[in-house]
Coordinates of C-alpha atoms and ligand atoms in Angstrom, one line a residue:
M1 CA 0.0 0.0 0.0
A2 CA 1.2 3.5 -0.8
D3 CA 2.2 5.9 1.9
K4 CA -0.1 8.5 3.3
K5 CA 1.1 11.9 2.0
I6 CA -1.6 14.1 3.5
E7 CA -3.7 13.2 6.6
I8 CA -6.6 15.4 7.4
K9 CA -7.9 14.6 10.9
D10 CA -11.2 15.9 12.4
L11 CA -10.6 19.2 10.6
T12 CA -12.9 22.1 11.2
L13 CA -12.5 25.6 9.8
V14 CA -14.6 28.6 11.1
F15 CA -14.4 32.1 9.5
G16 CA -15.0 35.0 11.8
K17 CA -14.0 36.3 15.2
D18 CA -15.7 34.2 17.8
K19 CA -14.6 30.8 16.6
N20 CA -15.1 29.0 19.9
T21 CA -18.8 29.8 19.9
A22 CA -19.2 28.1 16.5
L23 CA -17.2 25.1 17.6
K24 CA -19.4 24.8 20.7
M25 CA -22.5 25.0 18.7
L26 CA -21.3 22.4 16.3
D27 CA -20.6 20.1 19.2
E28 CA -24.1 20.7 20.5
G29 CA -25.5 19.6 17.1
F30 CA -26.5 22.9 15.5
T31 CA -26.3 22.9 11.7
I32 CA -24.0 25.4 9.9
Q33 CA -27.0 27.2 8.6
E34 CA -28.3 27.7 12.1
I35 CA -24.9 28.9 13.3
R36 CA -24.7 31.4 10.4
K37 CA -28.1 32.7 11.3
K38 CA -27.6 33.0 15.0
T39 CA -24.0 34.2 15.0
G40 CA -23.0 35.3 11.5
L41 CA -20.1 32.9 11.6
A42 CA -19.3 30.8 8.6
V43 CA -18.2 27.2 9.0
G44 CA -16.2 26.3 5.9
V45 CA -15.1 22.8 6.9
N46 CA -17.0 20.7 9.4
N47 CA -15.1 17.9 11.0
I48 CA -13.5 16.3 7.9
S49 CA -11.1 13.3 8.0
I50 CA -9.4 12.1 4.8
D51 CA -6.1 10.4 4.0
I52 CA -4.5 11.2 0.6
E53 CA -1.9 8.8 -0.6
E54 CA 1.4 9.5 -2.2
G55 CA 1.2 9.8 -6.0
E56 CA -2.6 9.9 -5.9
M57 CA -4.8 12.2 -8.0
F58 CA -7.4 13.1 -5.4
V59 CA -10.4 15.2 -6.5
I60 CA -12.6 17.2 -4.2
V61 CA -16.1 17.9 -5.7
G62 CA -19.2 19.7 -4.5
L63 CA -21.5 22.5 -5.3
S64 CA -20.6 26.2 -4.8
G65 CA -20.2 27.0 -1.1
S66 CA -19.7 23.3 -0.1
G67 CA -16.3 24.1 1.4
K68 CA -13.9 22.9 -1.3
S69 CA -11.6 26.0 -1.4
S70 CA -11.8 26.3 2.4
L71 CA -10.4 22.7 2.7
I72 CA -7.7 22.8 0.0
R73 CA -6.4 26.1 1.4
C74 CA -5.8 24.4 4.7
M75 CA -3.3 22.1 2.9
N76 CA -0.8 24.9 2.6
M77 CA -2.1 26.9 5.6
L78 CA -3.5 29.7 3.6
N79 CA -6.4 28.9 5.8
V80 CA -5.5 28.1 9.4
P81 CA -7.7 25.2 10.7
T82 CA -9.7 26.1 13.8
R83 CA -9.6 22.6 15.1
G84 CA -8.1 19.3 14.1
E85 CA -4.8 18.3 12.5
L86 CA -3.4 18.4 9.0
L87 CA -0.4 16.2 8.5
I88 CA 1.9 16.2 5.5
D89 CA 4.5 13.4 5.5
G90 CA 3.5 12.8 9.1
E91 CA 4.1 16.3 10.3
N92 CA 1.2 18.5 11.6
I93 CA 1.6 21.7 9.6
V94 CA -0.9 23.5 11.8
D95 CA 2.0 23.6 14.4
Y96 CA 4.5 25.0 11.9
G97 CA 6.2 28.3 12.4
K98 CA 6.8 31.0 9.8
D99 CA 10.1 29.5 8.4
Q100 CA 8.8 26.0 8.3
L101 CA 5.7 27.2 6.4
R102 CA 7.9 29.1 3.9
E103 CA 9.9 26.0 3.3
L104 CA 6.7 24.0 2.9
R105 CA 5.3 26.3 0.3
R106 CA 8.6 26.7 -1.6
H107 CA 9.6 23.0 -1.9
K108 CA 6.8 20.7 -1.0
V109 CA 3.4 22.2 -1.9
A110 CA 2.5 24.3 -4.9
M111 CA -0.8 25.8 -5.8
V112 CA -2.5 26.5 -9.2
F113 CA -5.3 29.0 -9.2
Q114 CA -8.4 29.3 -11.3
H115 CA -7.6 32.7 -12.7
F116 CA -4.0 31.9 -13.6
G117 CA -2.4 34.6 -11.5
L118 CA 0.1 35.6 -14.3
L119 CA 2.1 38.8 -14.3
S120 CA 1.0 40.7 -17.4
H121 CA 4.2 42.5 -18.1
R122 CA 6.3 39.4 -18.0
T123 CA 6.8 36.9 -20.8
V124 CA 5.9 33.2 -20.5
L125 CA 9.5 32.3 -19.6
H126 CA 9.7 35.0 -17.0
N127 CA 6.3 34.1 -15.5
V128 CA 7.4 30.5 -15.1
Q129 CA 10.7 31.5 -13.6
F130 CA 9.2 33.8 -11.1
G131 CA 9.1 31.5 -8.1
L132 CA 12.7 30.6 -8.6
E133 CA 13.8 34.2 -8.7
V134 CA 12.5 34.8 -5.2
Q135 CA 14.7 31.9 -4.1
N136 CA 17.9 33.4 -5.5
I137 CA 18.5 30.5 -7.8
D138 CA 21.1 31.5 -10.4
E139 CA 20.0 32.5 -13.8
T140 CA 21.2 29.6 -15.9
Q141 CA 19.7 27.1 -13.5
R142 CA 16.4 29.1 -13.4
K143 CA 16.1 29.2 -17.2
K144 CA 16.9 25.5 -17.4
K145 CA 14.2 24.5 -15.0
A146 CA 11.7 26.9 -16.5
L147 CA 12.3 25.5 -20.0
E148 CA 11.8 22.0 -18.8
A149 CA 8.5 22.9 -17.2
I150 CA 7.4 24.8 -20.3
E151 CA 8.1 21.7 -22.4
L152 CA 6.2 19.5 -20.0
V153 CA 3.0 21.5 -20.3
G154 CA 3.3 21.7 -24.1
L155 CA 4.2 25.3 -24.5
S156 CA 7.7 25.1 -26.2
G157 CA 8.1 27.9 -28.7
W158 CA 5.9 30.3 -26.7
E159 CA 8.6 31.4 -24.2
D160 CA 8.8 35.0 -25.3
Y161 CA 5.1 35.7 -25.6
F162 CA 3.1 37.8 -23.1
P163 CA 0.0 36.5 -21.3
R164 CA -2.3 38.8 -23.3
Q165 CA -1.2 37.0 -26.5
L166 CA -2.3 33.6 -25.1
S167 CA -5.6 31.8 -25.0
G168 CA -7.2 30.8 -21.6
G169 CA -5.9 27.2 -21.9
M170 CA -2.4 28.4 -22.6
K171 CA -2.5 30.8 -19.7
Q172 CA -3.4 27.9 -17.4
R173 CA -0.5 25.9 -18.8
V174 CA 1.8 28.7 -17.8
G175 CA 0.3 28.7 -14.3
L176 CA 0.8 24.9 -14.2
A177 CA 4.4 25.2 -15.5
R178 CA 5.2 27.8 -12.8
A179 CA 3.9 25.5 -10.1
L180 CA 6.0 22.7 -11.5
T181 CA 9.3 24.6 -11.5
N182 CA 9.8 24.1 -7.8
E183 CA 9.4 20.4 -8.3
P184 CA 6.7 20.2 -5.6
E185 CA 5.7 16.9 -4.2
I186 CA 2.1 18.0 -3.9
L187 CA 0.2 20.1 -6.4
L188 CA -3.0 21.8 -5.2
M189 CA -5.3 22.9 -7.9
D190 CA -8.4 24.9 -7.1
E191 CA -10.8 24.7 -10.1
P192 CA -8.0 25.3 -12.5
F193 CA -10.0 24.5 -15.6
S194 CA -13.3 26.1 -14.7
A195 CA -12.7 29.3 -16.7
L196 CA -11.9 27.3 -19.9
D197 CA -14.3 26.4 -22.6
P198 CA -15.3 22.7 -22.8
L199 CA -12.9 21.6 -25.7
I200 CA -9.9 23.3 -24.2
R201 CA -10.9 21.9 -20.8
R202 CA -10.8 18.3 -22.1
E203 CA -7.4 19.0 -23.6
M204 CA -6.1 20.3 -20.3
Q205 CA -7.6 17.3 -18.4
K206 CA -5.7 15.0 -20.8
E207 CA -2.5 17.0 -20.4
L208 CA -2.8 16.9 -16.6
L209 CA -3.3 13.2 -16.6
S210 CA -0.3 12.7 -18.8
I211 CA 1.9 14.9 -16.6
E212 CA 0.6 13.0 -13.5
D213 CA 1.3 9.7 -15.3
Y214 CA 4.8 10.8 -16.0
M215 CA 5.7 12.4 -12.7
D216 CA 3.7 10.5 -10.1
K217 CA 3.0 13.6 -8.0
T218 CA 0.3 13.8 -5.4
I219 CA -2.3 16.1 -6.8
V220 CA -5.4 17.5 -5.0
F221 CA -7.8 18.8 -7.6
I222 CA -11.0 20.8 -7.1
T223 CA -14.0 21.0 -9.3
H224 CA -17.7 21.4 -9.1
D225 CA -18.2 19.2 -12.2
M226 CA -18.9 15.5 -11.4
N227 CA -17.8 14.4 -14.9
E228 CA -14.5 16.1 -14.5
A229 CA -14.1 14.7 -11.0
F230 CA -14.6 11.1 -12.2
R231 CA -12.5 11.5 -15.3
L232 CA -9.6 12.7 -13.3
G233 CA -9.8 11.3 -9.9
D234 CA -8.1 8.1 -8.6
R235 CA -10.3 8.8 -5.7
V236 CA -13.0 11.5 -5.2
A237 CA -14.4 13.2 -2.1
L238 CA -17.9 14.7 -2.3
L239 CA -18.5 17.6 0.0
K240 CA -21.8 19.3 1.1
D241 CA -22.2 22.1 3.6
G242 CA -18.6 21.7 4.7
E243 CA -19.0 18.0 5.4
L244 CA -17.6 14.9 3.7
I245 CA -20.5 12.9 2.2
Q246 CA -18.6 10.2 0.5
V247 CA -15.0 9.4 -0.4
G248 CA -13.8 6.6 -2.7
K249 CA -12.8 5.4 -6.1
P250 CA -15.2 6.6 -8.9
R251 CA -16.6 3.1 -9.1
D252 CA -17.5 3.1 -5.4
F253 CA -19.9 6.0 -6.0
F254 CA -21.8 3.9 -8.6
E255 CA -21.6 0.6 -6.7
N256 CA -22.3 1.9 -3.2
P257 CA -23.7 5.5 -3.2
A258 CA -23.7 6.7 0.4
N259 CA -27.2 8.3 0.2
D260 CA -29.8 9.9 -2.1
Y261 CA -27.8 13.0 -2.5
V262 CA -24.9 11.0 -4.0
E263 CA -27.4 9.1 -6.3
A264 CA -28.8 12.3 -7.6
F265 CA -25.3 13.7 -8.1
I266 CA -24.2 10.8 -10.3
E267 CA -27.4 10.2 -12.2
D268 CA -26.5 11.6 -15.6
V269 CA -22.9 10.3 -15.8
D270 CA -21.8 8.0 -18.7
K271 CA -19.6 5.5 -16.8
S272 CA -17.6 4.1 -19.8
R273 CA -16.4 7.6 -20.6
I274 CA -15.4 8.7 -17.2
L275 CA -14.1 5.6 -15.5
R276 CA -10.5 5.1 -16.0
V277 CA -8.7 1.8 -16.4
K278 CA -6.5 2.5 -13.4
T279 CA -9.5 2.7 -11.0
I280 CA -10.8 -0.7 -12.2
M281 CA -7.6 -2.7 -12.8
N282 CA -6.2 -5.3 -10.4
K283 CA -2.7 -5.9 -9.1
P284 CA -1.3 -9.0 -10.8
E285 CA -0.9 -11.8 -8.3
I286 CA 2.4 -12.8 -9.8
V287 CA 4.9 -10.9 -11.9
A288 CA 7.9 -12.7 -13.2
V289 CA 11.2 -11.0 -13.9
K290 CA 13.4 -11.5 -16.9
G291 CA 16.2 -13.9 -16.0
Q292 CA 14.1 -15.5 -13.3
N293 CA 14.5 -19.2 -12.6
R294 CA 12.1 -21.3 -14.7
E295 CA 11.2 -23.8 -12.0
E296 CA 10.5 -21.1 -9.5
V297 CA 8.0 -19.4 -11.8
V298 CA 6.4 -22.8 -12.5
R299 CA 6.0 -23.4 -8.8
K300 CA 4.5 -20.0 -8.2
L301 CA 2.1 -20.2 -11.0
S302 CA 1.0 -23.7 -10.0
D303 CA 0.5 -22.7 -6.4
A304 CA -1.6 -19.7 -7.4
E305 CA -3.5 -21.9 -10.0
L306 CA -2.6 -19.4 -12.8
E307 CA -2.0 -20.3 -16.4
Y308 CA 0.3 -17.4 -17.2
C309 CA 1.8 -14.2 -15.8
Y310 CA 3.3 -11.0 -17.1
V311 CA 7.1 -10.5 -17.2
T312 CA 9.0 -7.3 -16.5
D313 CA 12.7 -6.4 -16.6
N314 CA 14.3 -5.6 -13.3
K315 CA 13.1 -2.0 -13.5
G316 CA 9.4 -3.0 -13.7
N317 CA 9.1 -2.3 -17.4
L318 CA 6.7 -4.7 -19.2
I319 CA 8.3 -7.0 -21.7
G320 CA 5.9 -9.9 -22.2
Y321 CA 4.2 -12.9 -20.5
V322 CA 5.0 -16.6 -19.9
E323 CA 2.6 -19.5 -19.9
L324 CA 2.7 -22.3 -17.4
E325 CA 2.2 -25.0 -20.0
K326 CA 5.2 -23.9 -22.0
L327 CA 7.4 -23.5 -19.0
M328 CA 6.9 -27.0 -17.9
N329 CA 8.8 -30.2 -18.9
N330 CA 12.1 -28.8 -20.2
Q331 CA 15.6 -28.2 -19.2
M332 CA 16.0 -24.4 -19.5
E333 CA 17.5 -22.6 -16.5
T334 CA 15.5 -19.4 -16.9
I335 CA 12.1 -18.3 -18.3
D336 CA 13.7 -16.0 -21.0
K337 CA 13.2 -18.3 -24.0
F338 CA 9.5 -18.5 -23.2
I339 CA 8.6 -14.9 -23.0
E340 CA 5.8 -14.1 -25.4
T341 CA 5.3 -10.6 -26.7
N342 CA 1.9 -10.8 -28.5
Y343 CA 0.1 -9.2 -25.5
K344 CA -2.2 -6.1 -25.5
E345 CA -1.4 -3.2 -23.3
I346 CA -3.3 0.0 -22.4
N347 CA -2.3 3.1 -20.6
R348 CA -3.6 3.3 -17.0
N349 CA -5.4 6.6 -17.7
A350 CA -7.4 5.3 -20.7
F351 CA -11.2 5.2 -20.3
L352 CA -13.1 1.9 -20.1
S353 CA -14.6 2.8 -23.5
D354 CA -11.1 2.5 -25.0
V355 CA -10.2 -0.9 -23.5
W356 CA -13.1 -2.9 -25.0
T357 CA -11.5 -3.6 -28.4
K358 CA -8.2 -4.5 -26.8
L359 CA -9.9 -7.0 -24.6
S360 CA -11.7 -8.6 -27.4
E361 CA -8.5 -9.0 -29.4
S362 CA -6.6 -10.6 -26.5
D363 CA -6.7 -14.1 -25.0
V364 CA -5.0 -13.0 -21.8
E365 CA -5.8 -10.1 -19.5
V366 CA -4.8 -6.7 -20.9
A367 CA -1.6 -5.3 -19.3
V368 CA -2.0 -1.8 -17.8
T369 CA 1.1 0.4 -18.1
D370 CA 2.1 3.9 -17.4
K371 CA 3.8 6.3 -19.7
R372 CA 7.2 4.9 -18.8
N373 CA 6.0 1.4 -19.8
R374 CA 6.0 0.1 -16.2
L375 CA 3.5 -2.6 -15.5
R376 CA 0.9 -1.2 -13.1
G377 CA -1.9 -3.8 -13.2
I378 CA -4.0 -6.1 -15.3
I379 CA -7.6 -5.8 -16.5
S380 CA -10.0 -8.4 -17.7
H381 CA -13.3 -8.5 -19.7
E382 CA -15.2 -9.4 -16.5
D383 CA -13.7 -6.4 -14.6
V384 CA -14.9 -4.0 -17.2
A385 CA -18.3 -5.6 -17.6
K386 CA -18.8 -5.6 -13.9
A387 CA -17.8 -1.9 -13.6
L388 CA -20.2 -0.9 -16.3
S389 CA -23.2 -3.0 -15.2
Ligands
LIG1 N1 -12.8 34.3 3.8 C1 -14.1 33.9 4.2 N2 -14.8 34.6 5.1 C2 -16.0 34.2 5.5 N3 -16.6 33.1 5.0 C3 -16.0 32.4 4.0 C4 -14.7 32.8 3.5 N4 -14.3 31.9 2.6 C5 -15.4 31.1 2.5 N5 -16.4 31.3 3.3 C6 -17.6 30.6 3.5 O1 -17.3 29.2 3.7 C7 -18.2 28.4 3.0 C8 -17.5 27.5 2.0 O2 -16.9 28.3 1.0 P1 -15.8 27.8 0.0 O3 -15.2 29.0 -0.7 O4 -14.9 26.9 0.6 O5 -16.8 27.0 -1.0 P2 -16.4 26.3 -2.4 O6 -16.9 24.9 -2.3 O7 -15.0 26.5 -2.8 O8 -17.4 27.1 -3.4 P3 -17.1 27.6 -5.0 O9 -17.4 26.4 -5.8 O10 -18.1 28.7 -5.2 O11 -15.7 28.1 -5.1 C9 -19.2 29.4 2.3 O12 -20.3 29.4 3.1 C10 -18.5 30.7 2.2 O13 -19.4 31.7 2.3
LIG2 MG1 -14.0 27.5 -4.3

């Protein structure tokens, strides 16, 4: 199991002066509407607990005013939680002093905003470099890092343009590139694509998934669009009135909706176009490694009652599969002569609608890989059928 990157524990956030009154009223069972009416205090987050895993694309979704921004802004202490803990890599950042917070924001957590936040009198290159300048990083190094980030978001060639010369989607790419220059471990994105028109938005979703696939960063992404949430999220948290209504993989919302509110929320979603392979796939029970002892693999496959397994090199890159029947009854030392390469593979971010044809052309389960060709899982016809039923 992956490590916990962010742990949110019993977190409550109250806006206004007399925060203790609001806390007391919450404990006595008043609703946040009643609290607002009686005291004028706003409760942005009401007793939320969530763990976010390293490398996860975690999406927070909910209607306007449900507390999404309030919560994500606690993750870099732009909002100071009124009660509860917020741990990053096991450290409670609520206890951090000024210097620790500065370090956190510079090196660990970066934020991308909805309205780009670009400086209009600076070129793309200089906007992207901005965060590095404040850190006194020398110019050659700065430029190198900025150009890398610009390439990663698909803006090479636009370095010398000014923001006013760019489309909305391009401006958001600049914002994203700027957030990436510090090589943050965690990327916080508060409705970054909401201002974009639908086509550009789809393009940006794809781009983000591909960046995520490549870099394996922990990303917390906010949206009020359920389709966007399910398209992007490894896991999704649905908020309402500052409370967590349900958290889980996209498929969990369809298979076990927590209540009527969730059911209404997901009613019009076309599952095959939003569920991604990665949220349905299984971990292979056995993976053989090139050069591995033949008899050992035979034994493992027999014990697990499997007819075949996938094979990777020693870096986890997929190279093929071996079948039990062919491995048995011969004198070879290793499995290498028996590795078959006529398998089908699919990227882990593909949608279920894309995997159907591959499954029908393949006798064995389809291998799920990432952009670097590492084997991440396997997926079968039954898995997909079950998820869509
Ligand atoms: N700075 C603030 N001062 C007082 N109340 C606030 C503040 N920020 C947010 N709130 C209140 O907290 C609640 C949650 O707001 P929040 O901005 O977190 O919602 P949201 O889910 O991000 O909504 P949207 O989709 O519109 O961005 C709302 O009732 C809002 O009025
Ligand atoms: Mg918001």
